[in-house]
Coordinates of C-alpha atoms and ligand atoms in Angstrom, one line a residue:
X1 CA 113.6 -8.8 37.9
X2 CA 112.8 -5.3 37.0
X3 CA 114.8 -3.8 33.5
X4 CA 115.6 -0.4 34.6
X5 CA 118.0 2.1 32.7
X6 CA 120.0 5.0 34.6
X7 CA 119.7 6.9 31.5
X8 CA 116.0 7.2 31.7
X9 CA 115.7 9.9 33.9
X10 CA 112.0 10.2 34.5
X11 CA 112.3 8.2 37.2
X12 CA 114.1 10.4 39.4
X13 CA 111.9 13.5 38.4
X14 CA 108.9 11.1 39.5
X15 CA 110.6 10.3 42.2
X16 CA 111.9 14.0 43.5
X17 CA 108.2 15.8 42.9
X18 CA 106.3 12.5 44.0
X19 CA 108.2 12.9 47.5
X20 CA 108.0 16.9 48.2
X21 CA 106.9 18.7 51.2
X22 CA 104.1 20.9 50.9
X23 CA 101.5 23.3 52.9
X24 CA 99.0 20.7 51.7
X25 CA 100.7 17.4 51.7
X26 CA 101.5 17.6 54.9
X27 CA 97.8 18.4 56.2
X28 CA 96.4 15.9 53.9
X29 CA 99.2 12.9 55.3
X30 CA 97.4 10.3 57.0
X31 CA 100.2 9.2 58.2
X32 CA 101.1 8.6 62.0
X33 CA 103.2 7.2 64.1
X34 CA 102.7 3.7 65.8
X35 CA 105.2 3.6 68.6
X36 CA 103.8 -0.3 68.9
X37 CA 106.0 -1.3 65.7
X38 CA 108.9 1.0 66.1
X39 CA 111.8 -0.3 64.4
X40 CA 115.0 -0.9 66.2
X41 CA 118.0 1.4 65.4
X42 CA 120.7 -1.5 65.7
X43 CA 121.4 -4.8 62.9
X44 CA 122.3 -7.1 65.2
X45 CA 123.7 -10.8 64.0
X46 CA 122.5 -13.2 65.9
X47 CA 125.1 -16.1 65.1
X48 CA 128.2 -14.3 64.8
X49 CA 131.2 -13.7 67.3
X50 CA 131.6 -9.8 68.3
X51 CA 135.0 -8.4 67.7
X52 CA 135.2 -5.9 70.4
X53 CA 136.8 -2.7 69.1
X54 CA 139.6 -1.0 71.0
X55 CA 138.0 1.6 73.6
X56 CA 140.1 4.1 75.2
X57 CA 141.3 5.6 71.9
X58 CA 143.9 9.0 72.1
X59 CA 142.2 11.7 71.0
X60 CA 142.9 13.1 67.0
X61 CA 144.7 16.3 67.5
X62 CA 143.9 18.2 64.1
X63 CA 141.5 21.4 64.7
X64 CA 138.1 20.3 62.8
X65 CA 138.3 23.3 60.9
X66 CA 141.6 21.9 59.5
X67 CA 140.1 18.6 59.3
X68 CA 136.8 19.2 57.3
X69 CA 138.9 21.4 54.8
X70 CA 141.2 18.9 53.3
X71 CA 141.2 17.4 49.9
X72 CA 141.1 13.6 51.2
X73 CA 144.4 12.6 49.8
X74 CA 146.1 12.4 53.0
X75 CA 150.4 12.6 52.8
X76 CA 152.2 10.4 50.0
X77 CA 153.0 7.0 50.3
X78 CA 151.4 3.8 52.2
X79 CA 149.0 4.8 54.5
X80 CA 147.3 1.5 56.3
X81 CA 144.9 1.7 58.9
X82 CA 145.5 -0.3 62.2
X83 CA 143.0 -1.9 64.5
X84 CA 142.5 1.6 66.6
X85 CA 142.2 3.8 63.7
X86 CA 139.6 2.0 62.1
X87 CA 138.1 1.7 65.6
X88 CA 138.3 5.9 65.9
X89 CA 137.0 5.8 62.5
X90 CA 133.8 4.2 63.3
X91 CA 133.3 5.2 66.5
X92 CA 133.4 9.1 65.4
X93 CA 131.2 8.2 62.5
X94 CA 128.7 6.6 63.7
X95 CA 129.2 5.3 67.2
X96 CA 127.3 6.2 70.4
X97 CA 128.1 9.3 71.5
X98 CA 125.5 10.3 74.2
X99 CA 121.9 9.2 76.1
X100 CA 120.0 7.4 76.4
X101 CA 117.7 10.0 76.7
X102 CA 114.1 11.3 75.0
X103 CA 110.4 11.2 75.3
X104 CA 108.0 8.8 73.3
X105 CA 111.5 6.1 73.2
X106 CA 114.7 5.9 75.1
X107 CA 117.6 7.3 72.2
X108 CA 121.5 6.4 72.6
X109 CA 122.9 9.5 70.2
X110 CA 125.4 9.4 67.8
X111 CA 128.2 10.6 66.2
X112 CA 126.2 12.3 63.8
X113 CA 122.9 13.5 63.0
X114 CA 120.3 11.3 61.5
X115 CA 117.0 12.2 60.9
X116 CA 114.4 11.4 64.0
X117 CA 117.3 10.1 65.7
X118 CA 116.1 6.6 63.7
X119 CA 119.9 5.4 62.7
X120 CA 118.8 3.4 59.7
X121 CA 122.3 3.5 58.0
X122 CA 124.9 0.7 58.8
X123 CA 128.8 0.6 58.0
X124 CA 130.4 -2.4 57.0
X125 CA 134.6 -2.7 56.3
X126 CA 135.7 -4.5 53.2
X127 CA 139.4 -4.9 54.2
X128 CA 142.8 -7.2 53.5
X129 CA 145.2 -8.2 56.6
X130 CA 145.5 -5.3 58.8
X131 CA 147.7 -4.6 61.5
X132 CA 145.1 -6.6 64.6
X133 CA 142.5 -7.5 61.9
X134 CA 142.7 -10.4 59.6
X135 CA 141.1 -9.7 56.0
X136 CA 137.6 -10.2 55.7
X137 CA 133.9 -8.5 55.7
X138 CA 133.2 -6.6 58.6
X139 CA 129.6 -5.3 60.1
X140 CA 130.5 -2.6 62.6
X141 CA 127.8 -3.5 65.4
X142 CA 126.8 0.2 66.9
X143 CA 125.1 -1.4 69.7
X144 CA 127.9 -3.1 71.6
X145 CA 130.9 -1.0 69.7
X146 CA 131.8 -4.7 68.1
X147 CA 132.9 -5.7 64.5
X148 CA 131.4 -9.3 63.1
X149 CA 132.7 -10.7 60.5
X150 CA 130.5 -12.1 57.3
X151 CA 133.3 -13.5 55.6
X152 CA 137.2 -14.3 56.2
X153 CA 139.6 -13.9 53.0
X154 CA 140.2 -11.0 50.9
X155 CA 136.8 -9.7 49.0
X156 CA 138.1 -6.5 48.0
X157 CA 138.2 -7.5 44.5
X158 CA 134.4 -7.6 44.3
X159 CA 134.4 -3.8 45.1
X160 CA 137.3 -2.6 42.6
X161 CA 135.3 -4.7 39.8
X162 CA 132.3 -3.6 40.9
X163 CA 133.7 0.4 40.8
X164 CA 134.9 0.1 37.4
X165 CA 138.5 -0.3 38.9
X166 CA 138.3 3.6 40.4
X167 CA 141.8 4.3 41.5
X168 CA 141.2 5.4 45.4
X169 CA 139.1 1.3 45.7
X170 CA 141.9 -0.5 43.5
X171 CA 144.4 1.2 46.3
X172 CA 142.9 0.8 49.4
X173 CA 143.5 -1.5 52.2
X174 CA 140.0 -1.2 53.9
X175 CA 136.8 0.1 52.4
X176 CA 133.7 1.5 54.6
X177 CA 130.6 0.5 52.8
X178 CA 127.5 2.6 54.1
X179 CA 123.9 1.1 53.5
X180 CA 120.6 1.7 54.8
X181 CA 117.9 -0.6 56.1
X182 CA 115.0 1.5 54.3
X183 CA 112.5 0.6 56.8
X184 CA 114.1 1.8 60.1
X185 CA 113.8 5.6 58.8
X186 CA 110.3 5.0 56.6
X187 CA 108.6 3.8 59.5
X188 CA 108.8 7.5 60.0
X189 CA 109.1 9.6 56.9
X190 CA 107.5 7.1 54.4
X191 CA 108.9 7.0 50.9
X192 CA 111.0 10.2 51.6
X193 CA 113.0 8.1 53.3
X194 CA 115.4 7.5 49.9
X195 CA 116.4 11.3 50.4
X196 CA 117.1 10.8 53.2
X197 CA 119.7 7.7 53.2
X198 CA 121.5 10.4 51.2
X199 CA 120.9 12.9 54.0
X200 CA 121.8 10.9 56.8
X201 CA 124.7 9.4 54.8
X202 CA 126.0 12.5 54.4
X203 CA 126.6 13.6 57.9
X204 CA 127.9 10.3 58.8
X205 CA 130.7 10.7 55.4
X206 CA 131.3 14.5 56.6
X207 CA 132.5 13.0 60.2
X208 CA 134.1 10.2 58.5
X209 CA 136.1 12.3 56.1
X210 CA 137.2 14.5 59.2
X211 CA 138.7 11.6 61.2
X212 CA 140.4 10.1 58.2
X213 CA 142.3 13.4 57.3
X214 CA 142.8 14.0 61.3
X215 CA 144.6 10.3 61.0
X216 CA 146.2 11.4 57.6
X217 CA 144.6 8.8 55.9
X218 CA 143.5 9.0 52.5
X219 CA 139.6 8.7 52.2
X220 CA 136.9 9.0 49.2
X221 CA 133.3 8.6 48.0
X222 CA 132.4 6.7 45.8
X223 CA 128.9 6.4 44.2
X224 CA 129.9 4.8 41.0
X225 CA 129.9 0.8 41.6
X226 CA 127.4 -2.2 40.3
X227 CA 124.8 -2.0 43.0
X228 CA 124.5 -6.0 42.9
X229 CA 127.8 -7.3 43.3
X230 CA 128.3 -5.4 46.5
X231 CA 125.0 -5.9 47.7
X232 CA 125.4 -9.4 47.3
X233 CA 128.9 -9.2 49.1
X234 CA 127.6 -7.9 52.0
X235 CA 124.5 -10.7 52.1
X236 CA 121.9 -8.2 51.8
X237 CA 117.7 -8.6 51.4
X238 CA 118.1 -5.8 48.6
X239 CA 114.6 -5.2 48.9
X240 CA 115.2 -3.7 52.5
X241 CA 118.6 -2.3 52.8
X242 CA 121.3 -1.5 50.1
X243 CA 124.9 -0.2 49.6
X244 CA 124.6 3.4 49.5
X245 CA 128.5 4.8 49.3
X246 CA 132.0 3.1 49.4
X247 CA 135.0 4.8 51.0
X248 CA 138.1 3.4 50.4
X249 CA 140.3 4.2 53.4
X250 CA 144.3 4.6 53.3
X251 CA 146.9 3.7 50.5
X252 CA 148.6 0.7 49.6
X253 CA 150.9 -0.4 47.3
X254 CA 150.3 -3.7 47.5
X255 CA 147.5 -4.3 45.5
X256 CA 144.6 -6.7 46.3
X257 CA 144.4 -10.5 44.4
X258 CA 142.9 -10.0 41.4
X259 CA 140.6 -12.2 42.5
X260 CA 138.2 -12.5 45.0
X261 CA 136.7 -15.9 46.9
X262 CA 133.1 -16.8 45.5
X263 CA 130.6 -15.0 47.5
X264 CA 127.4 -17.4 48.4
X265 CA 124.7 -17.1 50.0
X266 CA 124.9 -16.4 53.8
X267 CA 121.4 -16.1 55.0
X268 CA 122.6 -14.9 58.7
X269 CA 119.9 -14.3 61.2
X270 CA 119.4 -10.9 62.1
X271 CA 117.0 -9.6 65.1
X272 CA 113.7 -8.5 63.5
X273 CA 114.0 -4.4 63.6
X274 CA 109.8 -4.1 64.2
X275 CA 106.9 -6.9 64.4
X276 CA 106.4 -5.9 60.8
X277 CA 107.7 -3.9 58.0
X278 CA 105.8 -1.5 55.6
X279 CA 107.0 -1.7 51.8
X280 CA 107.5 1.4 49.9
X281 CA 108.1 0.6 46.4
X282 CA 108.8 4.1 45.9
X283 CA 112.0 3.7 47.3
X284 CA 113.1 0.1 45.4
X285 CA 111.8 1.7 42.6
X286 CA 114.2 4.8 42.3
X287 CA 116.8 2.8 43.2
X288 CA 116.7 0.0 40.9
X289 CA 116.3 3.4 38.7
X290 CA 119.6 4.2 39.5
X291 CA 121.7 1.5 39.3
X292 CA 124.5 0.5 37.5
X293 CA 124.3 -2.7 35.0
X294 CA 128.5 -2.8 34.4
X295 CA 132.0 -2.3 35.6
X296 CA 132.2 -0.5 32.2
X297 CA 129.1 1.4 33.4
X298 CA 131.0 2.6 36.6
X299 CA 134.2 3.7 34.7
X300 CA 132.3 6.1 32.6
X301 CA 129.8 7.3 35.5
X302 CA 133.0 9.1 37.4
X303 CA 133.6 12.6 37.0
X304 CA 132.4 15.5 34.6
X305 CA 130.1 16.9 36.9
X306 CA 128.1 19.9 36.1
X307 CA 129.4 22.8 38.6
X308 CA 126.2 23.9 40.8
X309 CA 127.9 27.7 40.9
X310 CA 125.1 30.4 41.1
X311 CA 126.2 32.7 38.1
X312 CA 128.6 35.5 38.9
X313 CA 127.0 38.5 40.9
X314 CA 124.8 40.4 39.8
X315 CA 123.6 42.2 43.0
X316 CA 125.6 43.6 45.7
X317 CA 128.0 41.3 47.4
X318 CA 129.7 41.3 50.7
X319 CA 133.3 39.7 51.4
X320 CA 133.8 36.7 54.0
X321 CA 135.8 37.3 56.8
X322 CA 137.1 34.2 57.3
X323 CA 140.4 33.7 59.3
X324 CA 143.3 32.1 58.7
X325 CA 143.9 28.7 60.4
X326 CA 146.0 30.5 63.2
X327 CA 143.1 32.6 63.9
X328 CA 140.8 29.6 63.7
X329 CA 139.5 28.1 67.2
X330 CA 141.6 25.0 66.9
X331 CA 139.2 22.4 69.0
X332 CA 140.3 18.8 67.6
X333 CA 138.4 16.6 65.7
X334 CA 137.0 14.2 68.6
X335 CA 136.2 17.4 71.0
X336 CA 134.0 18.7 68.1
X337 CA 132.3 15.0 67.1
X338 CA 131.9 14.3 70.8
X339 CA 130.5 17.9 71.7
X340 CA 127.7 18.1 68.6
X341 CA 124.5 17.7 69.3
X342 CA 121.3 19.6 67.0
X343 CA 120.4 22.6 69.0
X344 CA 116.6 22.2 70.1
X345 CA 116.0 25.7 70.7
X346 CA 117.6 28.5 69.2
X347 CA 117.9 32.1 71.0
X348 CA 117.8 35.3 69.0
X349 CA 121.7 36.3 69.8
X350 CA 123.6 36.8 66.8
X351 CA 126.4 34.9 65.3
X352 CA 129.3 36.9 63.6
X353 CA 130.3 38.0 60.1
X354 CA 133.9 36.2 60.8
X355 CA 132.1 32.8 62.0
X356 CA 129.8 32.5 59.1
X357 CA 132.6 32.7 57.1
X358 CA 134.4 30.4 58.6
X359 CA 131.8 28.1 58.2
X360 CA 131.3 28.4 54.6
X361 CA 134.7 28.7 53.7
X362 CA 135.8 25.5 55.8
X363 CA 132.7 23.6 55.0
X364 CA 132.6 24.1 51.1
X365 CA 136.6 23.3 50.3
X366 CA 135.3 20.1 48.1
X367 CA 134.0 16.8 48.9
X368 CA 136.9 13.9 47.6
X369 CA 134.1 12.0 45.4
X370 CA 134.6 10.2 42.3
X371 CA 131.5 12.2 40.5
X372 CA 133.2 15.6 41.4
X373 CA 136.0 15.6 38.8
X374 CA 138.2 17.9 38.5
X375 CA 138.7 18.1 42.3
X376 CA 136.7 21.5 43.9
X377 CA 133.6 21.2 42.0
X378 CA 130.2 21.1 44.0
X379 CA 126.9 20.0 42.4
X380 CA 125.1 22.3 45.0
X381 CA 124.7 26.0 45.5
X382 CA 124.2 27.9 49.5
X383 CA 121.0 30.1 49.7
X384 CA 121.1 32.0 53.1
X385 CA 118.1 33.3 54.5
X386 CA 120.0 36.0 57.0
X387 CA 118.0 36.7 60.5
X388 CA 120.9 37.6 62.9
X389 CA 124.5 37.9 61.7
X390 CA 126.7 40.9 63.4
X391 CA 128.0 42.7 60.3
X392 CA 125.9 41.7 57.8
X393 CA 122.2 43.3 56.8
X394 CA 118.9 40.6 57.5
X395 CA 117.9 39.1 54.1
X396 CA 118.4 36.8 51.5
X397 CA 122.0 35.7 50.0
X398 CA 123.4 33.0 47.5
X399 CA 127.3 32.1 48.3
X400 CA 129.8 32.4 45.3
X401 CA 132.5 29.8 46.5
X402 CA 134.9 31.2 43.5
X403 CA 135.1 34.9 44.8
X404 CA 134.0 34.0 48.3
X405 CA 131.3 36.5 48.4
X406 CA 127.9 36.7 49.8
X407 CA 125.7 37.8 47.7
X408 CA 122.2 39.9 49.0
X409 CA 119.5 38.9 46.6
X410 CA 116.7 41.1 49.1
X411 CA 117.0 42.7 52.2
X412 CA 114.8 42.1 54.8
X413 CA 113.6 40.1 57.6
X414 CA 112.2 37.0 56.6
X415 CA 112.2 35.0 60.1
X416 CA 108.3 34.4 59.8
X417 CA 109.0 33.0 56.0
X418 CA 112.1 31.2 57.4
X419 CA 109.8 29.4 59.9
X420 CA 106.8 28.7 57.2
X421 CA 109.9 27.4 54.5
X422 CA 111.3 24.8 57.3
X423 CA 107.9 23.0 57.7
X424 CA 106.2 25.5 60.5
X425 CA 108.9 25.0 63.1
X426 CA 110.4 26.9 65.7
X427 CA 113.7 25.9 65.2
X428 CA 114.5 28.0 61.5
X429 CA 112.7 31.2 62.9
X430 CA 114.7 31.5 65.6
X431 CA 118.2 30.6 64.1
X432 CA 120.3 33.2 63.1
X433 CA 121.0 32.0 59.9
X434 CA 119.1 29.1 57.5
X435 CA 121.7 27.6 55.2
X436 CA 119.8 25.9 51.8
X437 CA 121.8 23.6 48.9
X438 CA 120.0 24.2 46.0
X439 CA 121.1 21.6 42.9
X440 CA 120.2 22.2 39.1
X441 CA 119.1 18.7 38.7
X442 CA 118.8 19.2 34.8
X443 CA 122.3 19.1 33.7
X444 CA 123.3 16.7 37.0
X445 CA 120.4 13.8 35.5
X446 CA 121.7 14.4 32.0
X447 CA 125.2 14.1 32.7
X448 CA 125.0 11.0 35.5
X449 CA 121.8 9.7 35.1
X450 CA 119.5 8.7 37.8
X451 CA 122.3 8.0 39.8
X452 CA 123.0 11.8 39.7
X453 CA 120.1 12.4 42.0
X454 CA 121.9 10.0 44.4
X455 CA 125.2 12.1 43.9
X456 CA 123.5 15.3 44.3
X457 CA 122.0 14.2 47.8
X458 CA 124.9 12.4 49.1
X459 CA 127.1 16.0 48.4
X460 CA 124.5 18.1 50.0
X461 CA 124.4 15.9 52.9
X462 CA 128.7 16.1 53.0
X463 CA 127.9 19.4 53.0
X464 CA 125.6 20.1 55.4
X465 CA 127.4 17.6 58.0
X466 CA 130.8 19.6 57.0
X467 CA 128.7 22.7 58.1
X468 CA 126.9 21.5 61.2
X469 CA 130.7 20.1 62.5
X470 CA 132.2 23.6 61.6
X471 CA 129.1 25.5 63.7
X472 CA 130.5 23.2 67.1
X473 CA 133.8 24.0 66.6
X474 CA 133.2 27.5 66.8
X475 CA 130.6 26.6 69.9
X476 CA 127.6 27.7 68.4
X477 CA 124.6 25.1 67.4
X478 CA 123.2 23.7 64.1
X479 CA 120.4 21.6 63.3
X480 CA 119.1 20.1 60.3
X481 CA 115.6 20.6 58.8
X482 CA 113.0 19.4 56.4
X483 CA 111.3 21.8 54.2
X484 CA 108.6 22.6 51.6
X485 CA 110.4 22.1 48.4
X486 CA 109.0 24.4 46.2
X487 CA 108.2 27.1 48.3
X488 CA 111.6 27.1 49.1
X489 CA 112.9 27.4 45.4
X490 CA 110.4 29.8 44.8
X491 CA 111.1 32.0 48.0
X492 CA 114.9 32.6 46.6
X493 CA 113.6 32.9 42.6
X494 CA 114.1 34.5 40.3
X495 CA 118.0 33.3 41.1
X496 CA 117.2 29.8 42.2
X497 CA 114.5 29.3 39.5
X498 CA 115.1 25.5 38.2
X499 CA 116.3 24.2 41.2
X500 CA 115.8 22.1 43.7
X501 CA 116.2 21.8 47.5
X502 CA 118.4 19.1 48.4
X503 CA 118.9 19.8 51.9
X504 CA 119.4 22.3 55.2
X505 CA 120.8 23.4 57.9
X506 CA 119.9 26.4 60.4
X507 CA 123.2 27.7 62.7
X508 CA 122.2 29.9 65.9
X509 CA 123.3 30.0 69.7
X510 CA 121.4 27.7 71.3
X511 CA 118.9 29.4 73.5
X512 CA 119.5 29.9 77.0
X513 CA 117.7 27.9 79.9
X514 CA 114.8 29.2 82.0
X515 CA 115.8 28.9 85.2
X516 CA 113.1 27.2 87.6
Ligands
FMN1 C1 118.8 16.0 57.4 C2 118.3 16.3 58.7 C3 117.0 16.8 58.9 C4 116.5 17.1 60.1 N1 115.3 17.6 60.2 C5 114.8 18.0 61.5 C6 113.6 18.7 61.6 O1 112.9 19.0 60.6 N2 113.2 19.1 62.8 C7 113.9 18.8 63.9 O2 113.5 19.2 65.1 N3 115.1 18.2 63.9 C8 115.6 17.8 62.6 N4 116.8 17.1 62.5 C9 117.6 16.8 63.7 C10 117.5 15.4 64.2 O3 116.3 15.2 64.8 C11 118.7 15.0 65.1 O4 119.8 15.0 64.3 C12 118.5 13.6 65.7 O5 117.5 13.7 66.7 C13 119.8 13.2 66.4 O6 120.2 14.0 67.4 P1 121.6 14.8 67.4 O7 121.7 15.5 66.1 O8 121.5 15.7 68.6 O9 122.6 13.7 67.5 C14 117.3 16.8 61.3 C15 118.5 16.2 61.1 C16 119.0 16.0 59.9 C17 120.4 15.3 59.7

């Protein structure tokens, strides 16, 4: 068994700078793709009995603007999920949403955005009795909107021992575990793939958090557990897929027995995802880097992050415009989920001051995780790059979340470097604005470890998903784009100097159809 230590932090440097983006790397990737081995986007049991899920589900009333801003605490007292909200839950996370449709493959699309549409992150439930669901260990099957159950009894004792007894686990009635099945996502993107189980993650926890608070259910994420104990709960080949997140959904007084069943062995049979799997050990290797050893561990992992806030303006800054929630368009939570889809092509019409603002203000209220203590911290800055906003000059701009003020860094038009910065593509030149989170990963490694790089990732992709949900309610489009890392960093420097690119999005109306 590889000895790692999360306080070594060399290994997520090596990791970070061993998987960037650049003018070069790109050109000099041999990489391509063989549409003969492409790995299936569903886990699929092959023994066990589906549980359908209730269907015809009433819509969640809250506008999404509401919903992405809230603090994840939900209203006091015992809040249990039933069946159908766990069902609405899931569905709006992660379910099927539209297709099939697409080129080279057939693609049913979800929820939320993954990267190449390749779905490589599962959800499993962790629960005691709920109201029309025994207690037990749930896989949420996306292909036929199904739960399976690994195990029956009450497990959720593995997970509060395994967080270190965090409160939000020790209280909840059902926990979503996300993993990822590395392979299904580095068949395409190779070892980069580890950013982007955080990435892809994300926009799954940014929906998920959305339809908790528009059920008024309590929700959190948590990054700091003992990686084996719930890997090993959920009967995972650790080598090819592991527990990325929990989230403890609801409140319960009643807390869960102290002690949970033994957990053996299950060796289910799964369908094969390709005729063969590539190995990046990469990938196992920053992650063994950044687990934990100890529930003692876990405890003192929470909290104390580093706030990612740009320091305070030095340039000239602009005000957001954002409205009040009266103001706000109120579209609910499912319209929005079930109406996003990443723009393809972005026209050049602009977006305004007031919607921006919107979007940043809604989308950067907090993420409820146990790293970001006290509540309202972020671990990542916004860098703008500015090609079409009514009311506010083209050019370059970091946010200040405190003040809530843009602030211009240069003026300018910078759609060509916009275009060169998001890997050569079409679809950042064209959008009216690109939206970077930067993170100082100095202070993050040296206060969390390795396991900080995870944190860092995971809140950028909360982020970004918050962002892309907050574009659709406002019916404009978002997409999410790769990048060249240190281009990036060094486009927005001398102010971003030291930092790194975690993620983006790029929010534009989506541009109009020829007709024929
Ligand atoms: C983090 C992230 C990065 C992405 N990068 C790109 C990209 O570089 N180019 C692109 O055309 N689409 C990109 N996408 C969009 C995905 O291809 C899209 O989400 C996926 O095909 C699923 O479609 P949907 O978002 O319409 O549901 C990205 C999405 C995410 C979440």
């Amino acid at each position: 068994m590889l000895m790692t230590d999360n306080r070594q932090t060399e290994a997520a440097w090596e990791y970070h700078d061993g998987t960037k983006h650049s003018y070069r790397s790109v050109r000099e990737s041999g990489h391509f793709l063989d549409f003969s081995n492409y790995p299936m986007p569903f886990k699929i049991y092959k023994t066990l009995e589906p549980i359908p899920l209730p269907r015809d589900l009433p819509p969640l009333a809250m506008p999404l603007l509401e919903a992405i801003a809230e603090p994840g605490t939900g209203p006091p007292g015992e809040r249990v999920p039933d069946l159908a909200a766990l069902a609405a839950t899931l569905h709006l996370s992660a379910g099927i949403t539209r297709g099939p449709r697409g080129k080279d493959v057939e693609v049913q699309f979800r929820a939320a955005a993954c990267t190449g549409a390749l779905y490589h992150v599962e959800l499993y439930v962790v629960c005691g009795d709920l109201p029309g669901l025994p207690a037990g260990v749930y896989h949420f099957g996306v292909h036929d909107a199904a739960l399976r159950r690994l195990r029956a009894g009450d497990f959720r004792a593995v997970l509060v021992n395994a967080a270190g007894a965090e409160p939000a686990v020790a209280a909840a009635p059902a926990v979503v575990v996300c993993t990822s099945t590395y392979w299904r996502n580095a068949w395409k993107y190779e070892a980069r793939t580890y950013r982007h189980c955080f990435w892809d993650t994300g926009t799954i926890l940014a929906n998920l958090l959305a339809t908790a608070a528009g059920q008024r259910l309590p929700a959190r994420v948590v990054l700091g557990f003992v990686d084996a104990p719930v890997n090993r709960l959920l009967d995972l080949d650790s080598d090819r897929e592991v527990a990325l997140a929990l989230v403890p959904l609801g409140r319960s007084a009643a807390p869960p027995p102290a002690r949970a069943p033994a957990i053996g062995p299950l060796n289910l049979d799964v369908e094969p995802y390709s005729r063969f799997e590539v190995d990046y050990p990469a990938i196992r290797a920053v992650h063994a880097a950044s687990s934990l050893g100890s529930p003692e561990e876990a405890a003192a992992w929470r909290g104390g992050a580093p706030p990612g806030d740009p320091p305070p303006p030095a340039g000239p800054t602009v005000a957001l415009q954002a409205p009040s929630d009266a103001e706000a368009p109120a579209d609910s939570v499912t319209e929005v989920i079930l109406r996003r889809g990443s723009t393809r092509r972005f026209g050049h019409q602009a977006i305004t001051l007031a919607q921006l603002s919107t979007l940043l203000d809604r989308a950067t209220q907090g993420v409820p995780a146990d790293f970001l203590d006290p509540p309202g911290v972020t671990l990542n800055a916004l860098y703008l790059i500015v090609n079409a906003v009514d009311g506010l000059a083209p050019g370059m701009y970091v946010y200040h979340r405190g003040p809530r003020v843009l602030e211009q860094l240069r003026e300018g038009t910078f759609r060509r470097e916009a275009g060169y910065l998001g890997l050569e593509q079409a679809l950042p030149a064209d959008a009216s604005v690109n939206i970077y989170f930067l993170a100082d990963l100095a202070p993050i490694l040296a206060r969390f470890g390795n396991r900080g790089y995870r944190a860092a990732q995971l809140e950028a992709g909360i982020l970004g998903g918050k962002a892309y949900l907050a574009a659709y309610a406002q019916r404009f489009g978002a997409t999410g784009l790769t990048f060249y890392d240190d281009d990036v960093t060094g486009f927005f420097s001398p102010q971003a100097r030291g930092k790194s690119v975690m993620f983006l999005t790029a929010f534009g109306h989506p541009a109009r159809r020829r007709a024929t």
